[in-house]
Amino acid sequence: MSQASDPDLAHDEAAAWFLRLRAEDAAAQRPAFEAWVAADPAHAEAFAATEAAWGLFDAGAAQPEVLAMRRDALANAHRAGGARWRATAWRPGRRSLAAALLLAVATPLAAGVWFAAQPAAAREYRTGVGEQRTVTLSDGSRVSLDANTLLKVAYTRDLRLIELAEGRAHFEVAKDPARPLKVRAGEKTVTAIGTAFTVERRAGNEVVVTLVEGRVAVTDERRRAPATEMAPQQQLTLVADAAPVLRRDVDVERALAWREGKLAFDDETLAEAAQRMNGYSATKVVVEGERARSLRISGLFKAGDTAAFVEAVKAYFPLEAETSGETVTLRPHG
């Protein structure tokens, strides 16, 4: 295969051009870029794939920390690589500086896309209020989606890439040591080969990972800390800038009760419990007052049975309920 038609080389060059065209001297680079595109049809295809990969799984792109990372990447590319790109011929079989920069600052989920000869388009799976579904992916992995969940899947030849944009999902991963599966939720990434685990995105950028079997490694971009390796029956909670909290000997059956249509609350605030119940019914529960919202609740409830949940809360706490249309408001007596 000639260098011109080498897909790996084309994608390396495309990654470099992508960064160069976002540097301060982009206008001066344009004629050379257009000549590169015209030299081989594979170049245009590779550049389009690189642009798509940069935006792939970009739910958090507007967040300040993500924008800052991108600005740093472009600045570093301009400072560290400009002269080398102009002076050095492209070498097949090695990763270019630009590709390395992209890999370093891109989300771990999308990292493999730049080097795939045939990048896969992302496929979305979505559930609505009270809806659950199980899908089988192309590699045989099975994913169970909870209510109000959005999942994006894109497989390349090197990686199995998934983003949990919102909601909760349980993964039963088909074994493929040569192609790890990565699940990204916000700034958190779970890496697995063949295992079973659940990832849940909650309010306040909180992510909860529960491992059923096998092993996974969880990274948090925001903390820049080493990955947390998990063992079965462990649950990891990651919240904003706080240190991860690892719980051992978790009741896995209880943690997965949602797959059987039940919701397990374990010392959660009433506000959190109400929010989770709301995902399964058109009837919404609103908790008024900070004291009421901060009450702690534990128990197992049927998903979607808002009436039973409200009655149980009223029986346990000094609260009253007022119903108006499809809204039930819980507030302290009097």
XYZ file of C-alpha atoms in Angstrom, residues 40-283:
244
model
C -5.980 11.989 -2.459
C -9.742 11.365 -2.000
C -8.896 9.561 1.249
C -7.636 12.841 2.691
C -11.033 14.540 2.507
C -12.697 11.484 4.019
C -10.156 11.321 6.848
C -10.509 15.027 7.601
C -14.307 14.751 7.714
C -13.986 11.825 10.120
C -11.632 13.831 12.329
C -14.068 16.749 12.458
C -16.868 14.340 13.350
C -14.743 12.705 16.036
C -13.913 16.086 17.611
C -17.619 16.688 18.061
C -18.511 13.080 18.894
C -20.039 12.568 22.338
C -19.865 16.315 22.928
C -22.588 16.704 25.537
C -20.200 18.633 27.787
C -18.537 20.763 25.134
C -19.920 24.023 26.497
C -18.570 23.399 29.969
C -15.727 25.811 30.846
C -13.257 23.059 31.685
C -13.814 21.344 28.324
C -13.418 24.593 26.412
C -10.243 25.323 28.363
C -8.809 21.919 27.506
C -9.464 22.538 23.824
C -7.893 25.994 23.918
C -4.829 24.520 25.604
C -4.598 21.799 22.973
C -4.704 24.266 20.106
C -2.161 26.533 21.778
C 0.170 23.625 22.494
C -0.140 22.405 18.933
C 0.812 25.812 17.585
C 3.750 26.301 19.963
C 5.167 22.785 19.977
C 4.438 21.506 16.552
C 4.299 24.270 13.976
C 7.953 24.245 12.976
C 8.174 20.481 13.051
C 5.174 20.073 10.754
C 6.752 22.357 8.188
C 10.176 20.765 8.385
C 9.447 17.070 8.808
C 7.998 14.660 6.274
C 5.115 12.443 7.377
C 6.332 9.044 8.476
C 4.055 6.025 8.099
C 3.925 3.736 11.108
C 4.265 6.431 13.789
C 1.759 8.769 15.412
C 2.082 12.413 14.499
C 2.477 15.128 17.098
C -0.925 16.502 16.201
C -2.610 13.147 16.587
C -0.935 12.714 19.947
C -2.160 16.116 21.042
C -5.678 15.283 19.973
C -5.518 11.998 21.815
C -4.279 13.727 24.948
C -7.013 16.330 25.174
C -9.929 14.524 23.583
C -12.372 12.694 25.785
C -11.159 9.169 26.563
C -14.355 7.908 25.022
C -13.585 9.309 21.592
C -9.828 8.781 21.689
C -9.669 5.848 19.305
C -11.701 7.518 16.593
C -8.817 9.485 15.104
C -6.848 6.334 14.341
C -9.648 4.142 13.024
C -9.444 3.395 9.329
C -13.224 3.403 9.105
C -14.718 5.407 11.981
C -18.191 4.279 12.947
C -21.082 6.703 13.163
C -22.580 7.064 16.615
C -25.873 5.292 17.154
C -28.312 6.527 19.772
C -30.581 4.574 22.073
C -33.165 6.488 24.102
C -35.913 5.731 26.610
C -38.693 7.989 27.863
C -40.671 8.358 31.077
C -41.341 4.951 32.620
C -39.749 3.143 29.668
C -37.027 0.517 29.932
C -35.418 -1.482 27.144
C -32.545 -3.882 26.520
C -30.433 -3.727 23.375
C -27.794 -6.081 22.001
C -24.826 -4.309 20.441
C -22.904 -5.500 17.391
C -20.247 -7.253 19.497
C -22.820 -9.199 21.510
C -22.710 -6.919 24.554
C -26.108 -6.311 26.158
C -27.193 -2.977 27.596
C -30.287 -2.421 29.740
C -31.486 1.189 29.691
C -33.464 2.628 32.581
C -36.163 5.264 32.103
C -35.127 8.662 30.704
C -31.793 7.392 29.440
C -29.786 8.458 26.398
C -26.936 6.276 25.190
C -24.576 6.914 22.261
C -22.577 4.022 20.816
C -19.736 4.111 18.277
C -17.433 1.154 17.700
C -14.083 1.410 15.947
C -11.570 -1.295 15.120
C -9.617 -0.460 18.304
C -12.234 0.545 20.860
C -15.840 0.084 21.838
C -17.042 3.577 22.656
C -20.179 4.491 24.596
C -21.445 7.703 26.151
C -24.114 7.736 28.820
C -25.468 11.207 28.140
C -28.196 10.913 30.768
C -29.940 8.324 32.899
C -28.774 4.874 33.951
C -27.703 1.720 32.119
C -26.468 -1.757 32.976
C -23.760 -3.256 30.771
C -23.024 -6.935 30.209
C -19.850 -6.672 28.173
C -18.793 -9.303 25.642
C -15.147 -10.220 26.171
C -12.681 -8.779 23.683
C -9.257 -8.148 25.288
C -7.968 -6.495 22.125
C -10.800 -3.962 22.095
C -11.739 -2.545 25.512
C -15.150 -1.014 26.067
C -15.254 2.524 27.443
C -18.347 4.114 28.947
C -18.179 7.857 29.497
C -20.519 9.776 31.818
C -19.600 13.443 31.999
C -15.914 13.627 32.937
C -15.941 10.045 34.231
C -14.898 7.057 32.130
C -15.330 3.355 32.936
C -13.034 0.960 31.064
C -13.895 -2.745 30.853
C -13.069 -5.817 28.776
C -15.574 -8.489 29.759
C -17.655 -7.673 32.798
C -21.046 -6.525 34.128
C -21.628 -3.126 35.703
C -24.081 -0.258 36.027
C -23.429 3.442 35.457
C -25.860 6.118 36.617
C -25.765 9.875 36.044
C -27.447 11.908 38.757
C -28.081 15.583 39.395
C -25.123 17.777 40.255
C -22.712 15.947 37.948
C -22.784 12.907 40.246
C -21.927 9.525 38.734
C -22.422 6.159 40.445
C -20.722 2.991 39.176
C -21.760 -0.415 40.544
C -19.690 -3.464 39.606
C -21.441 -6.834 39.477
C -18.688 -9.043 38.087
C -15.247 -8.749 36.516
C -13.087 -5.667 36.973
C -13.282 -2.087 35.737
C -11.113 1.015 35.998
C -12.797 4.383 36.540
C -11.113 7.679 35.684
C -12.212 11.235 36.411
C -10.782 13.848 34.033
C -11.511 16.692 36.407
C -9.340 15.240 39.172
C -6.419 14.111 36.994
C -5.930 11.279 39.488
C -4.983 7.627 38.881
C -7.821 5.340 37.869
C -9.844 3.676 40.616
C -9.869 -0.089 40.105
C -13.056 -1.781 41.258
C -13.825 -5.343 42.314
C -17.226 -7.097 42.290
C -19.856 -5.893 44.778
C -18.277 -2.462 44.991
C -19.936 0.863 44.262
C -18.077 4.061 43.408
C -19.657 7.500 43.760
C -18.013 10.497 42.095
C -19.243 14.025 42.767
C -17.780 17.183 41.208
C -14.358 17.914 42.705
C -14.735 15.683 45.768
C -12.690 12.540 46.264
C -14.384 9.349 45.009
C -16.271 7.334 47.628
C -15.881 3.561 47.306
C -18.337 1.269 49.087
C -17.612 -2.437 49.505
C -19.971 -5.390 49.924
C -22.821 -3.593 48.186
C -26.128 -5.468 47.905
C -25.965 -5.918 44.132
C -29.473 -7.358 43.893
C -30.860 -4.273 45.588
C -28.728 -1.970 43.462
C -30.140 -3.599 40.321
C -33.746 -3.640 41.553
C -34.639 -1.003 38.958
C -34.321 -3.673 36.264
C -37.242 -5.440 37.956
C -39.338 -2.284 38.149
C -38.388 -1.346 41.709
C -36.523 1.618 43.146
C -34.238 1.118 46.140
C -33.447 4.179 48.242
C -30.590 3.964 50.713
C -30.453 6.973 53.037
C -31.203 9.397 50.213
C -32.800 12.797 50.639
C -36.524 13.006 50.037
C -35.824 15.450 47.214
C -33.547 12.916 45.505
C -36.046 10.095 45.984
C -38.883 12.195 44.571
C -36.803 13.135 41.556
C -36.062 9.494 40.821
C -39.719 8.495 41.247
C -40.668 11.236 38.789
C -38.759 9.450 36.053
C -41.333 6.667 35.949
C -44.655 8.490 35.987
C -46.491 11.395 34.420
C -47.458 12.392 37.957
